C-alpha cells in the first residue's frame, strides 16, 4: 500500500501561481508513476498532468504551457507548479500513483483515472477573477 498526502492548495487571484506537493509513504520501493487530477462540483475528475519514473511527462490541453509536473530528488515527492491560473482551474486537486508499465513497453504517461491505483485526499485550489 502507498499513502499519498497532497498539500499546497489555497486561494489566489487570476494570473497567480501555486505549487502543489505530493508526498508518498508506505511501500514505495517499487516503480510508481504519478499523476495530478482535479475535480470541481460541475466537472468529473480529470487528469491534468502525469510523470513516469523515466521523467517523461504528459499534460491535458487545458493546462499545457501553464502547469509543470516534476519529481524532487527525493523519490517520493512530486510537485505541480501552476502558473497563469484561471478561475476555471478552481477545483480539488488530487495526486495519484500507479504501477509503472514494465520496462521496454513504450507507453506515454497516463492521464486516465482508471489506470491509477492509489489516491491522496485532495487539496483545494480556488482562483478568483
Short mmCIF file of N, CA, C and O in Angstrom, two decimals:
data_model
loop_
_atom_site.label_atom_id
_atom_site.label_comp_id
_atom_site.label_asym_id
_atom_site.label_seq_id
_atom_site.Cartn_x
_atom_site.Cartn_y
_atom_site.Cartn_z
N UNK A 1 0.83 -1.20 0.00
CA UNK A 1 0.00 0.00 0.00
C UNK A 1 0.86 1.24 0.00
O UNK A 1 1.94 1.28 0.58
N UNK A 2 0.38 2.25 -0.69
CA UNK A 2 1.04 3.55 -0.76
C UNK A 2 0.07 4.61 -0.26
O UNK A 2 -1.08 4.63 -0.68
N UNK A 3 0.53 5.45 0.63
CA UNK A 3 -0.27 6.58 1.11
C UNK A 3 0.26 7.86 0.48
O UNK A 3 1.47 8.06 0.39
N UNK A 4 -0.67 8.72 0.05
CA UNK A 4 -0.31 9.96 -0.61
C UNK A 4 -0.92 11.13 0.14
O UNK A 4 -2.10 11.10 0.47
N UNK A 5 -0.10 12.15 0.39
CA UNK A 5 -0.58 13.35 1.06
C UNK A 5 -0.28 14.55 0.18
O UNK A 5 0.89 14.85 -0.10
N UNK A 6 -1.34 15.23 -0.26
CA UNK A 6 -1.21 16.41 -1.11
C UNK A 6 -1.33 17.66 -0.26
O UNK A 6 -2.10 17.70 0.71
N UNK A 7 -0.59 18.70 -0.63
CA UNK A 7 -0.66 19.96 0.08
C UNK A 7 -0.31 21.10 -0.88
O UNK A 7 0.12 20.86 -2.01
N UNK A 8 -0.51 22.33 -0.41
CA UNK A 8 -0.13 23.49 -1.21
C UNK A 8 -1.28 24.26 -1.82
O UNK A 8 -1.07 25.29 -2.45
N UNK A 9 -2.48 23.75 -1.68
CA UNK A 9 -3.63 24.46 -2.23
C UNK A 9 -3.89 25.76 -1.49
O UNK A 9 -3.32 26.02 -0.43
N UNK A 10 -4.75 26.59 -2.05
CA UNK A 10 -5.09 27.85 -1.42
C UNK A 10 -5.88 28.72 -2.35
O UNK A 10 -6.37 28.26 -3.40
N UNK A 11 -6.04 29.97 -1.97
CA UNK A 11 -6.77 30.94 -2.77
C UNK A 11 -5.79 31.91 -3.42
O UNK A 11 -4.87 32.40 -2.77
N UNK A 12 -6.03 32.19 -4.70
CA UNK A 12 -5.14 33.06 -5.45
C UNK A 12 -5.97 33.79 -6.49
O UNK A 12 -7.02 33.30 -6.93
N UNK A 13 -5.50 34.96 -6.88
CA UNK A 13 -6.19 35.71 -7.92
C UNK A 13 -5.80 35.20 -9.30
O UNK A 13 -4.73 34.58 -9.48
N UNK A 14 -6.65 35.46 -10.25
CA UNK A 14 -6.38 35.07 -11.63
C UNK A 14 -5.03 35.61 -12.08
O UNK A 14 -4.69 36.76 -11.82
N UNK A 15 -4.24 34.75 -12.71
CA UNK A 15 -2.89 35.11 -13.14
C UNK A 15 -1.81 34.73 -12.16
O UNK A 15 -0.63 34.80 -12.47
N UNK A 16 -2.21 34.33 -10.96
CA UNK A 16 -1.27 33.97 -9.92
C UNK A 16 -0.74 32.56 -10.07
O UNK A 16 -1.05 31.84 -11.04
N UNK A 17 0.07 32.14 -9.09
CA UNK A 17 0.72 30.84 -9.12
C UNK A 17 0.56 30.12 -7.79
O UNK A 17 0.43 30.76 -6.74
N UNK A 18 0.58 28.80 -7.87
CA UNK A 18 0.63 27.95 -6.69
C UNK A 18 1.49 26.75 -7.02
O UNK A 18 1.58 26.34 -8.19
N UNK A 19 2.08 26.15 -6.00
CA UNK A 19 2.81 24.89 -6.18
C UNK A 19 2.24 23.86 -5.23
O UNK A 19 2.25 24.04 -4.01
N UNK A 20 1.75 22.79 -5.81
CA UNK A 20 1.23 21.68 -5.03
C UNK A 20 2.33 20.64 -4.82
O UNK A 20 3.19 20.44 -5.69
N UNK A 21 2.29 19.98 -3.68
CA UNK A 21 3.24 18.91 -3.36
C UNK A 21 2.48 17.65 -3.04
O UNK A 21 1.37 17.70 -2.49
N UNK A 22 3.09 16.53 -3.34
CA UNK A 22 2.51 15.22 -3.02
C UNK A 22 3.63 14.35 -2.48
O UNK A 22 4.63 14.12 -3.16
N UNK A 23 3.45 13.89 -1.26
CA UNK A 23 4.45 13.04 -0.62
C UNK A 23 3.88 11.64 -0.47
O UNK A 23 2.78 11.47 0.08
N UNK A 24 4.63 10.66 -0.93
CA UNK A 24 4.22 9.26 -0.83
C UNK A 24 4.93 8.58 0.32
O UNK A 24 6.10 8.85 0.59
N UNK A 25 4.22 7.71 0.99
CA UNK A 25 4.82 6.92 2.06
C UNK A 25 4.25 5.51 2.01
O UNK A 25 3.33 5.22 1.24
N UNK A 26 4.80 4.65 2.84
CA UNK A 26 4.36 3.26 2.83
C UNK A 26 5.29 2.42 1.98
O UNK A 26 6.50 2.61 2.00
N UNK A 27 4.73 1.54 1.20
CA UNK A 27 5.52 0.64 0.37
C UNK A 27 5.90 1.33 -0.94
O UNK A 27 5.27 1.13 -1.98
N UNK A 28 6.93 2.17 -0.88
CA UNK A 28 7.34 2.96 -2.05
C UNK A 28 8.57 2.38 -2.74
O UNK A 28 9.20 3.05 -3.55
N UNK A 29 8.92 1.13 -2.44
CA UNK A 29 10.12 0.55 -3.03
C UNK A 29 9.96 0.21 -4.50
O UNK A 29 10.94 0.07 -5.22
N UNK A 30 8.74 0.04 -4.95
CA UNK A 30 8.52 -0.32 -6.34
C UNK A 30 8.61 0.88 -7.26
O UNK A 30 8.92 1.98 -6.85
N UNK A 31 8.30 0.62 -8.54
CA UNK A 31 8.30 1.67 -9.55
C UNK A 31 6.89 2.24 -9.67
O UNK A 31 5.96 1.54 -10.08
N UNK A 32 6.77 3.50 -9.31
CA UNK A 32 5.46 4.14 -9.36
C UNK A 32 5.51 5.33 -10.30
O UNK A 32 6.48 6.09 -10.32
N UNK A 33 4.46 5.48 -11.05
CA UNK A 33 4.27 6.64 -11.91
C UNK A 33 3.17 7.50 -11.28
O UNK A 33 2.21 6.97 -10.70
N UNK A 34 3.32 8.82 -11.40
CA UNK A 34 2.47 9.72 -10.63
C UNK A 34 1.62 10.61 -11.53
O UNK A 34 1.99 10.89 -12.67
N UNK A 35 0.51 11.07 -10.98
CA UNK A 35 -0.34 11.98 -11.73
C UNK A 35 -1.06 12.95 -10.81
O UNK A 35 -1.20 12.70 -9.61
N UNK A 36 -1.50 14.04 -11.40
CA UNK A 36 -2.34 15.01 -10.70
C UNK A 36 -3.69 15.07 -11.43
O UNK A 36 -3.73 15.16 -12.66
N UNK A 37 -4.74 15.05 -10.65
CA UNK A 37 -6.09 15.13 -11.17
C UNK A 37 -6.82 16.27 -10.46
O UNK A 37 -6.39 16.72 -9.41
N UNK A 38 -7.92 16.70 -11.04
CA UNK A 38 -8.72 17.71 -10.38
C UNK A 38 -10.20 17.43 -10.61
O UNK A 38 -10.59 16.81 -11.60
N UNK A 39 -11.00 17.92 -9.67
CA UNK A 39 -12.45 17.73 -9.76
C UNK A 39 -13.14 18.94 -9.16
O UNK A 39 -12.78 19.39 -8.07
N UNK A 40 -14.13 19.46 -9.89
CA UNK A 40 -14.93 20.56 -9.39
C UNK A 40 -16.38 20.08 -9.29
O UNK A 40 -16.71 19.01 -9.81
N UNK A 41 -17.24 20.84 -8.63
CA UNK A 41 -18.64 20.42 -8.48
C UNK A 41 -19.37 20.22 -9.80
O UNK A 41 -20.35 19.50 -9.87
N UNK A 42 -18.87 20.84 -10.87
CA UNK A 42 -19.58 20.76 -12.15
C UNK A 42 -18.86 19.90 -13.17
O UNK A 42 -19.33 19.76 -14.29
N UNK A 43 -17.71 19.33 -12.81
CA UNK A 43 -16.96 18.52 -13.76
C UNK A 43 -16.54 17.21 -13.13
O UNK A 43 -16.35 17.11 -11.92
N UNK A 44 -16.39 16.20 -13.96
CA UNK A 44 -15.86 14.93 -13.48
C UNK A 44 -14.36 15.08 -13.21
O UNK A 44 -13.71 16.00 -13.70
N UNK A 45 -13.81 14.13 -12.45
CA UNK A 45 -12.39 14.16 -12.17
C UNK A 45 -11.62 13.96 -13.46
O UNK A 45 -11.88 13.02 -14.22
N UNK A 46 -10.68 14.85 -13.71
CA UNK A 46 -9.90 14.80 -14.94
C UNK A 46 -8.42 14.82 -14.62
O UNK A 46 -7.97 15.46 -13.67
N UNK A 47 -7.65 14.13 -15.45
CA UNK A 47 -6.21 14.16 -15.31
C UNK A 47 -5.64 15.43 -15.91
O UNK A 47 -6.06 15.82 -17.01
N UNK A 48 -4.73 16.09 -15.20
CA UNK A 48 -4.14 17.30 -15.72
C UNK A 48 -2.66 17.15 -16.02
O UNK A 48 -2.14 17.81 -16.92
N UNK A 49 -1.95 16.30 -15.28
CA UNK A 49 -0.52 16.13 -15.51
C UNK A 49 -0.08 14.78 -14.98
O UNK A 49 -0.64 14.28 -14.00
N UNK A 50 0.91 14.20 -15.64
CA UNK A 50 1.43 12.90 -15.22
C UNK A 50 2.92 12.85 -15.48
O UNK A 50 3.42 13.50 -16.41
N UNK A 51 3.62 12.07 -14.67
CA UNK A 51 5.06 11.89 -14.86
C UNK A 51 5.41 10.45 -14.58
O UNK A 51 4.95 9.85 -13.60
N UNK A 52 6.21 9.85 -15.45
CA UNK A 52 6.65 8.48 -15.27
C UNK A 52 8.03 8.45 -14.62
O UNK A 52 8.70 9.48 -14.51
N UNK A 53 8.46 7.27 -14.23
CA UNK A 53 9.72 7.17 -13.48
C UNK A 53 10.93 7.45 -14.35
O UNK A 53 12.04 7.60 -13.83
N UNK A 54 10.74 7.52 -15.68
CA UNK A 54 11.86 7.91 -16.54
C UNK A 54 11.88 9.41 -16.80
O UNK A 54 12.69 9.90 -17.58
N UNK A 55 10.96 10.14 -16.15
CA UNK A 55 10.91 11.59 -16.28
C UNK A 55 10.02 12.11 -17.38
O UNK A 55 9.84 13.32 -17.51
N UNK A 56 9.45 11.23 -18.20
CA UNK A 56 8.55 11.69 -19.26
C UNK A 56 7.26 12.23 -18.66
O UNK A 56 6.81 11.76 -17.62
N UNK A 57 6.69 13.23 -19.30
CA UNK A 57 5.52 13.92 -18.76
C UNK A 57 4.40 14.01 -19.79
O UNK A 57 4.63 13.88 -21.00
N UNK A 58 3.21 14.26 -19.30
CA UNK A 58 2.05 14.49 -20.15
C UNK A 58 1.14 15.50 -19.47
O UNK A 58 1.09 15.55 -18.23
N UNK A 59 0.44 16.29 -20.28
CA UNK A 59 -0.44 17.33 -19.75
C UNK A 59 -1.75 17.34 -20.53
O UNK A 59 -1.79 17.04 -21.72
N UNK A 60 -2.81 17.73 -19.86
CA UNK A 60 -4.06 17.94 -20.58
C UNK A 60 -3.95 19.23 -21.37
O UNK A 60 -3.15 20.12 -21.03
N UNK A 61 -4.74 19.35 -22.41
CA UNK A 61 -4.70 20.55 -23.24
C UNK A 61 -5.04 21.80 -22.43
O UNK A 61 -4.56 22.89 -22.72
N UNK A 62 -5.89 21.64 -21.43
CA UNK A 62 -6.36 22.80 -20.67
C UNK A 62 -5.27 23.44 -19.80
O UNK A 62 -5.40 24.59 -19.39
N UNK A 63 -4.21 22.69 -19.52
CA UNK A 63 -3.15 23.23 -18.64
C UNK A 63 -1.79 23.29 -19.31
O UNK A 63 -0.84 23.83 -18.74
N UNK A 64 -1.68 22.74 -20.51
CA UNK A 64 -0.39 22.69 -21.19
C UNK A 64 0.17 24.10 -21.36
O UNK A 64 -0.54 25.01 -21.77
N UNK A 65 1.44 24.25 -21.01
CA UNK A 65 2.08 25.56 -21.10
C UNK A 65 1.95 26.39 -19.85
O UNK A 65 2.62 27.41 -19.70
N UNK A 66 1.07 25.98 -18.92
CA UNK A 66 0.87 26.73 -17.68
C UNK A 66 1.26 25.94 -16.44
O UNK A 66 1.70 26.50 -15.45
N UNK A 67 1.08 24.61 -16.49
CA UNK A 67 1.39 23.75 -15.36
C UNK A 67 2.64 22.92 -15.68
O UNK A 67 2.87 22.54 -16.82
N UNK A 68 3.41 22.63 -14.63
CA UNK A 68 4.60 21.80 -14.79
C UNK A 68 4.64 20.77 -13.67
O UNK A 68 4.61 21.14 -12.49
N UNK A 69 4.72 19.51 -14.05
CA UNK A 69 4.86 18.44 -13.06
C UNK A 69 6.33 18.06 -12.97
O UNK A 69 7.04 18.02 -13.98
N UNK A 70 6.79 17.78 -11.77
CA UNK A 70 8.19 17.41 -11.59
C UNK A 70 8.33 16.52 -10.37
O UNK A 70 7.44 16.45 -9.52
N UNK A 71 9.47 15.84 -10.32
CA UNK A 71 9.78 14.99 -9.17
C UNK A 71 10.95 15.61 -8.42
O UNK A 71 11.88 16.12 -9.03
N UNK A 72 10.89 15.55 -7.11
CA UNK A 72 12.00 16.01 -6.31
C UNK A 72 13.14 14.99 -6.41
O UNK A 72 12.96 13.87 -6.85
N UNK A 73 14.32 15.41 -5.98
CA UNK A 73 15.44 14.48 -5.93
C UNK A 73 15.13 13.31 -5.01
O UNK A 73 15.56 12.18 -5.23
N UNK A 74 14.35 13.61 -3.98
CA UNK A 74 13.85 12.55 -3.12
C UNK A 74 12.76 11.83 -3.89
O UNK A 74 11.81 12.43 -4.36
N UNK A 75 12.84 10.55 -4.00
CA UNK A 75 11.99 9.77 -4.89
C UNK A 75 10.51 9.94 -4.64
O UNK A 75 9.70 9.94 -5.55
N UNK A 76 10.11 10.11 -3.41
CA UNK A 76 8.69 10.00 -3.09
C UNK A 76 7.95 11.33 -3.05
O UNK A 76 6.93 11.43 -2.39
N UNK A 77 8.45 12.36 -3.72
CA UNK A 77 7.78 13.66 -3.73
C UNK A 77 7.59 14.15 -5.16
O UNK A 77 8.52 14.11 -5.96
N UNK A 78 6.38 14.57 -5.45
CA UNK A 78 6.04 15.09 -6.78
C UNK A 78 5.40 16.45 -6.61
O UNK A 78 4.64 16.68 -5.67
N UNK A 79 5.72 17.37 -7.52
CA UNK A 79 5.20 18.71 -7.46
C UNK A 79 4.33 19.02 -8.69
O UNK A 79 4.51 18.42 -9.75
N UNK A 80 3.43 19.97 -8.51
CA UNK A 80 2.70 20.53 -9.64
C UNK A 80 2.80 22.05 -9.52
O UNK A 80 2.17 22.65 -8.64
N UNK A 81 3.62 22.65 -10.37
CA UNK A 81 3.74 24.10 -10.42
C UNK A 81 2.65 24.63 -11.34
O UNK A 81 2.59 24.24 -12.51
N UNK A 82 1.82 25.51 -10.80
CA UNK A 82 0.68 26.03 -11.57
C UNK A 82 0.86 27.53 -11.73
O UNK A 82 0.85 28.28 -10.74
N UNK A 83 1.03 27.97 -12.95
CA UNK A 83 1.21 29.39 -13.27
C UNK A 83 0.05 29.87 -14.13
O UNK A 83 -0.69 29.08 -14.71
N UNK A 84 -0.07 31.20 -14.20
CA UNK A 84 -1.14 31.81 -15.02
C UNK A 84 -2.49 31.18 -14.71
O UNK A 84 -3.25 30.82 -15.62
N UNK A 85 -2.79 31.06 -13.45
CA UNK A 85 -4.02 30.40 -13.04
C UNK A 85 -5.24 31.18 -13.48
O UNK A 85 -5.25 32.41 -13.54
N UNK A 86 -6.29 30.42 -13.80
CA UNK A 86 -7.56 30.98 -14.26
C UNK A 86 -8.68 30.53 -13.32
O UNK A 86 -8.55 29.49 -12.67
N UNK A 87 -9.79 31.25 -13.28
CA UNK A 87 -10.92 30.79 -12.46
C UNK A 87 -11.36 29.37 -12.82
O UNK A 87 -11.80 28.63 -11.92
N UNK A 88 -11.23 28.96 -14.08
CA UNK A 88 -11.60 27.60 -14.47
C UNK A 88 -10.71 26.53 -13.84
O UNK A 88 -11.05 25.35 -13.88
N UNK A 89 -9.58 26.94 -13.28
CA UNK A 89 -8.70 25.98 -12.61
C UNK A 89 -9.16 25.67 -11.19
O UNK A 89 -8.59 24.80 -10.53
N UNK A 90 -10.17 26.38 -10.72
CA UNK A 90 -10.69 26.14 -9.37
C UNK A 90 -11.22 24.72 -9.26
O UNK A 90 -12.08 24.30 -10.04
N UNK A 91 -10.69 23.97 -8.30
CA UNK A 91 -11.07 22.57 -8.14
C UNK A 91 -10.34 21.99 -6.93
O UNK A 91 -9.43 22.59 -6.38
N UNK A 92 -10.77 20.78 -6.56
CA UNK A 92 -9.99 19.98 -5.62
C UNK A 92 -8.97 19.21 -6.45
O UNK A 92 -9.33 18.57 -7.44
N UNK A 93 -7.71 19.29 -6.04
CA UNK A 93 -6.64 18.63 -6.76
C UNK A 93 -6.17 17.40 -5.99
O UNK A 93 -5.92 17.48 -4.77
N UNK A 94 -6.06 16.29 -6.71
CA UNK A 94 -5.66 15.03 -6.12
C UNK A 94 -4.38 14.52 -6.77
O UNK A 94 -4.24 14.60 -8.00
N UNK A 95 -3.48 14.00 -5.96
CA UNK A 95 -2.37 13.27 -6.56
C UNK A 95 -2.68 11.78 -6.52
O UNK A 95 -3.46 11.32 -5.67
N UNK A 96 -2.10 11.06 -7.43
CA UNK A 96 -2.38 9.64 -7.56
C UNK A 96 -1.12 8.92 -8.02
O UNK A 96 -0.23 9.52 -8.63
N UNK A 97 -1.06 7.63 -7.70
CA UNK A 97 0.08 6.81 -8.07
C UNK A 97 -0.41 5.53 -8.75
O UNK A 97 -1.48 5.00 -8.40
N UNK A 98 0.36 5.06 -9.68
CA UNK A 98 0.05 3.79 -10.35
C UNK A 98 1.33 3.00 -10.51
O UNK A 98 2.43 3.54 -10.43
N UNK A 99 1.17 1.72 -10.75
CA UNK A 99 2.33 0.88 -11.04
C UNK A 99 2.79 1.20 -12.46
O UNK A 99 2.00 1.16 -13.40
N UNK A 100 4.06 1.53 -12.60
CA UNK A 100 4.57 1.88 -13.92
C UNK A 100 4.52 0.66 -14.85
O UNK A 100 4.64 -0.48 -14.38
N UNK A 101 4.37 0.87 -16.14
CA UNK A 101 4.41 -0.25 -17.10
C UNK A 101 5.77 -0.93 -17.04
O UNK A 101 6.77 -0.31 -16.66
N UNK A 102 5.85 -2.20 -17.43
CA UNK A 102 7.14 -2.89 -17.47
C UNK A 102 8.12 -2.16 -18.36
O UNK A 102 7.73 -1.55 -19.37
N UNK A 103 9.38 -2.20 -17.99
CA UNK A 103 10.40 -1.55 -18.82
C UNK A 103 10.42 -2.19 -20.20
O UNK A 103 10.23 -3.39 -20.35
N UNK A 104 10.63 -1.37 -21.21
CA UNK A 104 10.66 -1.87 -22.58
C UNK A 104 9.34 -1.71 -23.30
O UNK A 104 9.28 -1.84 -24.51
N UNK A 105 8.30 -1.41 -22.54
CA UNK A 105 6.99 -1.15 -23.16
C UNK A 105 6.83 0.36 -23.26
O UNK A 105 6.76 1.05 -22.24
N UNK A 106 6.78 0.86 -24.49
CA UNK A 106 6.75 2.30 -24.72
C UNK A 106 5.31 2.81 -24.64
O UNK A 106 4.54 2.68 -25.59
N UNK A 107 4.95 3.37 -23.50
CA UNK A 107 3.64 3.96 -23.33
C UNK A 107 3.80 5.37 -22.78
O UNK A 107 4.67 5.60 -21.93
N UNK A 108 3.01 6.32 -23.21
CA UNK A 108 3.12 7.68 -22.66
C UNK A 108 2.56 7.71 -21.24
O UNK A 108 1.77 6.84 -20.86
N UNK A 109 2.95 8.71 -20.45
CA UNK A 109 2.35 8.85 -19.12
C UNK A 109 0.83 8.94 -19.22
O UNK A 109 0.30 9.53 -20.16
N UNK A 110 0.16 8.35 -18.26
CA UNK A 110 -1.29 8.23 -18.35
C UNK A 110 -2.02 9.35 -17.61
O UNK A 110 -1.68 9.68 -16.47
N UNK A 111 -3.03 9.89 -18.27
CA UNK A 111 -3.94 10.83 -17.63
C UNK A 111 -5.31 10.20 -17.37
O UNK A 111 -6.26 10.89 -17.02
N UNK A 112 -5.38 8.91 -17.55
CA UNK A 112 -6.65 8.20 -17.38
C UNK A 112 -6.83 7.77 -15.94
O UNK A 112 -5.99 7.06 -15.37
N UNK A 113 -7.94 8.18 -15.37
CA UNK A 113 -8.20 7.93 -13.96
C UNK A 113 -8.15 6.45 -13.62
O UNK A 113 -7.62 6.06 -12.56
N UNK A 114 -8.67 5.59 -14.50
CA UNK A 114 -8.80 4.17 -14.16
C UNK A 114 -7.46 3.45 -14.06
O UNK A 114 -7.37 2.35 -13.53
N UNK A 115 -6.39 4.07 -14.57
CA UNK A 115 -5.09 3.41 -14.55
C UNK A 115 -4.36 3.60 -13.22
O UNK A 115 -3.33 2.99 -13.00
N UNK A 116 -4.90 4.44 -12.32
CA UNK A 116 -4.23 4.75 -11.06
C UNK A 116 -4.74 3.88 -9.93
O UNK A 116 -5.93 3.61 -9.83
N UNK A 117 -3.82 3.47 -9.06
CA UNK A 117 -4.12 2.53 -8.01
C UNK A 117 -4.30 3.17 -6.63
O UNK A 117 -5.00 2.63 -5.79
N UNK A 118 -3.62 4.29 -6.40
CA UNK A 118 -3.62 4.91 -5.08
C UNK A 118 -3.93 6.40 -5.22
O UNK A 118 -3.45 7.05 -6.14
N UNK A 119 -4.68 6.93 -4.27
CA UNK A 119 -5.13 8.32 -4.32
C UNK A 119 -4.90 9.02 -2.99
O UNK A 119 -5.07 8.43 -1.93
N UNK A 120 -4.53 10.31 -3.09
CA UNK A 120 -4.42 11.15 -1.90
C UNK A 120 -5.76 11.78 -1.57
O UNK A 120 -6.76 11.59 -2.26
N UNK A 121 -5.76 12.62 -0.54
CA UNK A 121 -7.01 13.16 -0.02
C UNK A 121 -7.46 14.43 -0.71
O UNK A 121 -8.59 14.84 -0.52
N UNK A 122 -6.62 15.06 -1.48
CA UNK A 122 -7.01 16.28 -2.19
C UNK A 122 -6.61 17.54 -1.47
O UNK A 122 -6.58 17.61 -0.25
N UNK A 123 -6.34 18.58 -2.26
CA UNK A 123 -6.05 19.90 -1.73
C UNK A 123 -6.79 20.91 -2.60
O UNK A 123 -6.78 20.80 -3.82
N UNK A 124 -7.45 21.87 -1.97
CA UNK A 124 -8.36 22.76 -2.68
C UNK A 124 -7.64 23.98 -3.25
O UNK A 124 -6.88 24.66 -2.55
N UNK A 125 -7.89 24.24 -4.52
CA UNK A 125 -7.36 25.42 -5.21
C UNK A 125 -8.54 26.29 -5.62
O UNK A 125 -9.47 25.82 -6.29
N UNK A 126 -8.50 27.55 -5.23
CA UNK A 126 -9.57 28.49 -5.56
C UNK A 126 -8.95 29.70 -6.26
O UNK A 126 -8.10 30.39 -5.68
N UNK A 127 -9.36 29.94 -7.49
CA UNK A 127 -8.83 31.06 -8.27
C UNK A 127 -9.95 32.06 -8.49
O UNK A 127 -10.98 31.73 -9.10
N UNK A 128 -9.74 33.27 -8.01
CA UNK A 128 -10.77 34.31 -8.16
C UNK A 128 -10.41 35.26 -9.30
O UNK A 128 -9.23 35.48 -9.60
N UNK A 129 -11.43 35.80 -9.91
CA UNK A 129 -11.20 36.70 -11.05
C UNK A 129 -10.96 38.13 -10.60
O UNK A 129 -11.15 38.47 -9.45
#
